[in-house]
CSV table of C-alpha atoms in Angstrom, one decimal:
chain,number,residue,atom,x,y,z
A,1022,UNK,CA,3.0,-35.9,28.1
A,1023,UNK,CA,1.1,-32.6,26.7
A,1024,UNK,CA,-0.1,-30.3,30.1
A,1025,UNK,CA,-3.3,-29.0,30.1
A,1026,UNK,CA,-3.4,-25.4,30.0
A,1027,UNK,CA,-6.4,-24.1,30.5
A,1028,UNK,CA,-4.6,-22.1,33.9
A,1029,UNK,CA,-3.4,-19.6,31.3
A,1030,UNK,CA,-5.6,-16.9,30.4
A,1031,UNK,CA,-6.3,-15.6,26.8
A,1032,UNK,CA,-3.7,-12.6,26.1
A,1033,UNK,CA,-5.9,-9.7,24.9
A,1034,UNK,CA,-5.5,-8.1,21.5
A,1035,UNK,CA,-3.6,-5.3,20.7
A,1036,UNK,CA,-5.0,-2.3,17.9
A,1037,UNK,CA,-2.0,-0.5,15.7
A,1038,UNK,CA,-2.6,2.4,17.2
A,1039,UNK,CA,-2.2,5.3,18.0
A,1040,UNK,CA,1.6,4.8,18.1
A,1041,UNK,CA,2.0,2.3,15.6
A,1042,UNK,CA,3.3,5.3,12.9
A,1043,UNK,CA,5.5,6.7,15.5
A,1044,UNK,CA,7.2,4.0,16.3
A,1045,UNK,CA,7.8,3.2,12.8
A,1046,UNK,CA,8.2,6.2,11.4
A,1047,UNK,CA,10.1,8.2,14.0
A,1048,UNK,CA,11.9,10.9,12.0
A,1049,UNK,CA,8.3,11.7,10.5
A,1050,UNK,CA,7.2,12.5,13.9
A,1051,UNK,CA,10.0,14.3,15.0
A,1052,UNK,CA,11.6,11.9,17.0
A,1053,UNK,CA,15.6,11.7,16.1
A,1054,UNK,CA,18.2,9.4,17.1
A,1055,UNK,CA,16.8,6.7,16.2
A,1056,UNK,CA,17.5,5.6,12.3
A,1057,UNK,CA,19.3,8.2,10.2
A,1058,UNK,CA,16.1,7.9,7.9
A,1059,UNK,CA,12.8,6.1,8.1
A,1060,UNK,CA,12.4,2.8,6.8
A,1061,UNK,CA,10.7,3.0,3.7
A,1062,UNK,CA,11.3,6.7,3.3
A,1063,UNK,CA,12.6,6.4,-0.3
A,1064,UNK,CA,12.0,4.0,-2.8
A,1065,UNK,CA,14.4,5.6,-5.3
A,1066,UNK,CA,17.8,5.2,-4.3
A,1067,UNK,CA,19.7,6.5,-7.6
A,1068,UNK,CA,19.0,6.9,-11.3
A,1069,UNK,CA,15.8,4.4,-12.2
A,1070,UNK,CA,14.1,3.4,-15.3
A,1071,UNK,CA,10.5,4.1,-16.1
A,1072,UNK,CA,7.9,7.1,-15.3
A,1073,UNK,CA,8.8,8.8,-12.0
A,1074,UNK,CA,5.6,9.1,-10.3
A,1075,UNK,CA,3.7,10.6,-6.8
A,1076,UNK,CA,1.3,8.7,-4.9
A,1077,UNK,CA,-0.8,11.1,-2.5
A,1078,UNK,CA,-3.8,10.0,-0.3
A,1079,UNK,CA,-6.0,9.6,2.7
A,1080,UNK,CA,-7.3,6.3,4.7
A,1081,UNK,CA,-10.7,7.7,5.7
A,1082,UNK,CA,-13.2,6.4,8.5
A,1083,UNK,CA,-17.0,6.1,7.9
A,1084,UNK,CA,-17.7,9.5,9.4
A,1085,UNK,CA,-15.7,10.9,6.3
A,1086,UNK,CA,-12.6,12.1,8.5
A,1087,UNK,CA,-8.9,11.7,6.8
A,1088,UNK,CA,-7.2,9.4,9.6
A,1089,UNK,CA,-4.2,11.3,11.2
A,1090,UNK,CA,-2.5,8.4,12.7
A,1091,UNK,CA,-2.7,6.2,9.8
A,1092,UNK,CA,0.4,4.2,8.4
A,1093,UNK,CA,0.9,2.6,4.7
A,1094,UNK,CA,3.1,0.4,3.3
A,1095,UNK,CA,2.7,0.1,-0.5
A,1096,UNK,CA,4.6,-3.0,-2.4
A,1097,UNK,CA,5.1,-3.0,-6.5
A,1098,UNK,CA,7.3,-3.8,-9.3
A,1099,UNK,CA,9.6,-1.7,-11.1
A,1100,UNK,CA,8.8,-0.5,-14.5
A,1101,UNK,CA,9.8,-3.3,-16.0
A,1102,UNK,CA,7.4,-5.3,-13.9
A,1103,UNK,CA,10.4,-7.5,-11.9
A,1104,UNK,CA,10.3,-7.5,-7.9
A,1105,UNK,CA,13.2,-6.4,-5.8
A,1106,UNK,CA,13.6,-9.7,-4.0
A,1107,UNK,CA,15.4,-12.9,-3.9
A,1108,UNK,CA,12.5,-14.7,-4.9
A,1109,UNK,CA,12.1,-13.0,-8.2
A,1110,UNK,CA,13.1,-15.3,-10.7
A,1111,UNK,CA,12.6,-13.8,-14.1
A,1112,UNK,CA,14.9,-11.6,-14.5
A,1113,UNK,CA,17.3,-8.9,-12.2
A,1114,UNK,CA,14.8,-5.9,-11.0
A,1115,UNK,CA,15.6,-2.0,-11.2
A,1116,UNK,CA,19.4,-1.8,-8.7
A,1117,UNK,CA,17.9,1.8,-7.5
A,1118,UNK,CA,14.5,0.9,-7.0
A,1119,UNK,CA,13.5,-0.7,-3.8
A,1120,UNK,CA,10.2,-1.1,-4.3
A,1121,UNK,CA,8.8,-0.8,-1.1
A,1122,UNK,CA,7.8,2.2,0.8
A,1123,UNK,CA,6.1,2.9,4.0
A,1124,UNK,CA,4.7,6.5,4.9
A,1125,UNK,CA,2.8,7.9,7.7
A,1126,UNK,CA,-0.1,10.3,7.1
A,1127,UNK,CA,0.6,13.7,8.0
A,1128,UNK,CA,-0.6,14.9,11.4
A,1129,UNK,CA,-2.8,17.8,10.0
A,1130,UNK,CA,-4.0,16.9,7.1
A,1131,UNK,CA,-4.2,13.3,6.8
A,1132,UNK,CA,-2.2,12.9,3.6
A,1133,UNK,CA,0.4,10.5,2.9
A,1134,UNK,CA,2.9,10.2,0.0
A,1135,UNK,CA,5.6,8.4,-1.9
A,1136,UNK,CA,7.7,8.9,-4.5
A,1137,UNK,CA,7.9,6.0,-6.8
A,1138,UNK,CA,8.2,4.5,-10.3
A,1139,UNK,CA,5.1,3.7,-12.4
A,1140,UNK,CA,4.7,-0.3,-12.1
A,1141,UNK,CA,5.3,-2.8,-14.9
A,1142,UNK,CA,2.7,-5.4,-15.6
A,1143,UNK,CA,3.6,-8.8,-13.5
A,1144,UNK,CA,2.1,-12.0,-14.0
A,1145,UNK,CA,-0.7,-14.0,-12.3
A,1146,UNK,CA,-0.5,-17.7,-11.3
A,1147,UNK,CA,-2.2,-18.9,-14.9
A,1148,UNK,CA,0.4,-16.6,-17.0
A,1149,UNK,CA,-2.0,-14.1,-17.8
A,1150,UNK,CA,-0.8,-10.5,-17.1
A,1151,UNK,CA,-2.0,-8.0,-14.3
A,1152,UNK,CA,-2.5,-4.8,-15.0
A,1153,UNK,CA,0.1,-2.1,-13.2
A,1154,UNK,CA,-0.7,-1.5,-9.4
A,1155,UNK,CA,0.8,-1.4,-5.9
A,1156,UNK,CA,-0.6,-2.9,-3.2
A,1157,UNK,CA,-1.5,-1.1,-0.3
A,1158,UNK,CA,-1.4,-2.2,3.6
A,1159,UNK,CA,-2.9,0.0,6.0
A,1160,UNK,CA,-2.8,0.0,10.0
A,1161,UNK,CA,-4.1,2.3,12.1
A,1162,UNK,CA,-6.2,2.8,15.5
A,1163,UNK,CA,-9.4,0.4,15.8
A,1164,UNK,CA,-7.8,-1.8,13.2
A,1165,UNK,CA,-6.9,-5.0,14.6
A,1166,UNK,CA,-5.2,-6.7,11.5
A,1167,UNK,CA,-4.0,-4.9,8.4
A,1168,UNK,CA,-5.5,-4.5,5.3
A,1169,UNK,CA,-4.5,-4.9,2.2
A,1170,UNK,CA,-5.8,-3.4,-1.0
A,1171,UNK,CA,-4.5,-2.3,-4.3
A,1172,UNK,CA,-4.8,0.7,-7.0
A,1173,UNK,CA,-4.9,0.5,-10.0
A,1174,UNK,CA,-4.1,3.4,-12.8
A,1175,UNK,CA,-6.7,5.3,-14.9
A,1176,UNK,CA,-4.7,5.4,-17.8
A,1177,UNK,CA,-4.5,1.3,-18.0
A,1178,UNK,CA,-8.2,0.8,-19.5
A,1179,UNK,CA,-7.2,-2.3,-21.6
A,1180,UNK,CA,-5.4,-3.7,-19.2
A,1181,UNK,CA,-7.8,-3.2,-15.8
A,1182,UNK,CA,-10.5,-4.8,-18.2
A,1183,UNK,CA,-9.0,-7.9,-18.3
A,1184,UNK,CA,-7.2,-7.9,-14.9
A,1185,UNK,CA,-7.4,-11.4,-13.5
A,1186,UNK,CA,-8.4,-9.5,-10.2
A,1187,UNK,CA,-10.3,-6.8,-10.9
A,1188,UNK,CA,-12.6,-9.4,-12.7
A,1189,UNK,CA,-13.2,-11.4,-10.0
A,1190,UNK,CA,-14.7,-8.9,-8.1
A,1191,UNK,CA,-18.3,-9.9,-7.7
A,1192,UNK,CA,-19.7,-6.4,-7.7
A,1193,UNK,CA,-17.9,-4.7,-10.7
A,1194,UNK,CA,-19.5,-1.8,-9.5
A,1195,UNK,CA,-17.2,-1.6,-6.8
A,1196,UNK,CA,-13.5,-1.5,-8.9
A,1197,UNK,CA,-13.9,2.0,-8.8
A,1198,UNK,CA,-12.8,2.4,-5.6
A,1199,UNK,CA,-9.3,0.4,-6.4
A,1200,UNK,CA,-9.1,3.2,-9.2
A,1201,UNK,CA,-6.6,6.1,-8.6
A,1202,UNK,CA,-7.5,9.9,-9.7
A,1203,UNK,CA,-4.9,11.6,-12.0
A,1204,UNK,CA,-4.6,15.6,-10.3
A,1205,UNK,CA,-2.0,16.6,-12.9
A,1206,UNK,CA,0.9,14.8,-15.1
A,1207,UNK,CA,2.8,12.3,-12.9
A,1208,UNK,CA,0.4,12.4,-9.9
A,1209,UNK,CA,-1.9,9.6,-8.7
A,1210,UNK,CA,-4.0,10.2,-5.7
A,1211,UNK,CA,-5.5,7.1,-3.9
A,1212,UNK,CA,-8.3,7.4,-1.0
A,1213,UNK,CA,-8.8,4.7,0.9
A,1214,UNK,CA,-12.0,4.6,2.6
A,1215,UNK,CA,-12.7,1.8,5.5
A,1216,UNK,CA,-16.6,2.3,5.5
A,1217,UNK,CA,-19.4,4.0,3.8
A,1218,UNK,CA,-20.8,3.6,0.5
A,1219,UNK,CA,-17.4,4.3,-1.1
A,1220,UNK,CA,-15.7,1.6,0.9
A,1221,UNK,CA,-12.4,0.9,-0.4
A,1222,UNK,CA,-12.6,-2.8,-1.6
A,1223,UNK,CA,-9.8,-4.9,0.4
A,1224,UNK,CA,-8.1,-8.4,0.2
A,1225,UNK,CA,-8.0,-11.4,2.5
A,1226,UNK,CA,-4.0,-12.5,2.4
């Protein structure tokens, strides 16, 4: 017979922070011993096909402030657009790819990074393609769950057009913020803002 238990009081709720990204990413913050490298510290493991790319940015609060306690996780395809994982049925991904990285942002400046491969195009549950991203999830202080977003590339036009996302966003407006910036050749920065009129737009998963 099923107790009642209304003796037990409600567990209270936990932020990431502020350790979260030490705890993770203990090398990073200076802490040894622990794992020879941080999980998710590369995503290239040897000699990969594709564009070789960097991914810089900053998760940003509504004041406007770069978070220094912030860790990201970003998820993608390998060039070719196949997954490194045993559900991945079309084909046999990238050997030394892993793609899946996880990065802390820097204590000074806010700034994460990752060294990855420009994604293929994958497709959605109707068989129409997505244009190249990664997703993104983000924890940090004051941020009970984590949340997941995506950017997208500058240089896929065509291909965010028809993106059976990126057109289901009710205020088109608003895909500019999934849009990356192009510095130089190769390098993709991504700001992630969690409030404000440039609020980043995020996914419920």
């Amino acid at each position: 017979m099923v107790q009642p238990l209304d003796h037990l009081k409600e567990s209270p709720s936990q932020t990431a922070g502020p350790y979260v990204h030490i705890g993770c990413t203990p090398n990073f913050t200076g802490i040894s011993g622990v794992y020879p490298q941080d999980l998710g510290h590369e995503m290239i493991t040897g000699e990969v096909s594709g564009t070789a790319i960097r991914i810089t940015g900053r998760v940003i609060d509504g004041t406007g402030t770069p978070l220094r306690d912030a860790m990201i996780e970003i998820w993608q395809p390998d060039a070719a657009g196949l997954f490194n994982s045993p559900a991945e049925t079309r084909g046999t991904a990238d050997p030394n790819f892993t793609g899946w990285g996880r990065a802390a942002s820097d204590m000074v400046t806010g700034e994460f990074a990752f060294d990855t491969v420009k994604p293929g195009a994958v497709p959605f549950v109707d068989g129409r393609l997505q244009a190249p991203h990664v997703t993104f999830w983000v924890v940090a202080r004051g941020i009970n769950l984590g949340l997941h977003t995506r950017m997208y590339f500058p240089d896929e036009d065509a291909a965010n057009a028809a993106d059976p996302i990126l057109t289901r966003i009710e205020h088109q407006n608003r895909v500019r913020t999934l849009i990356a910036e192009t510095p130089a050749e190769g390098h993709y920065h991504f700001d992630i803002h969690l409030q404000g009129p440039n609020e980043t737009v995020f996914f419920d998963i």
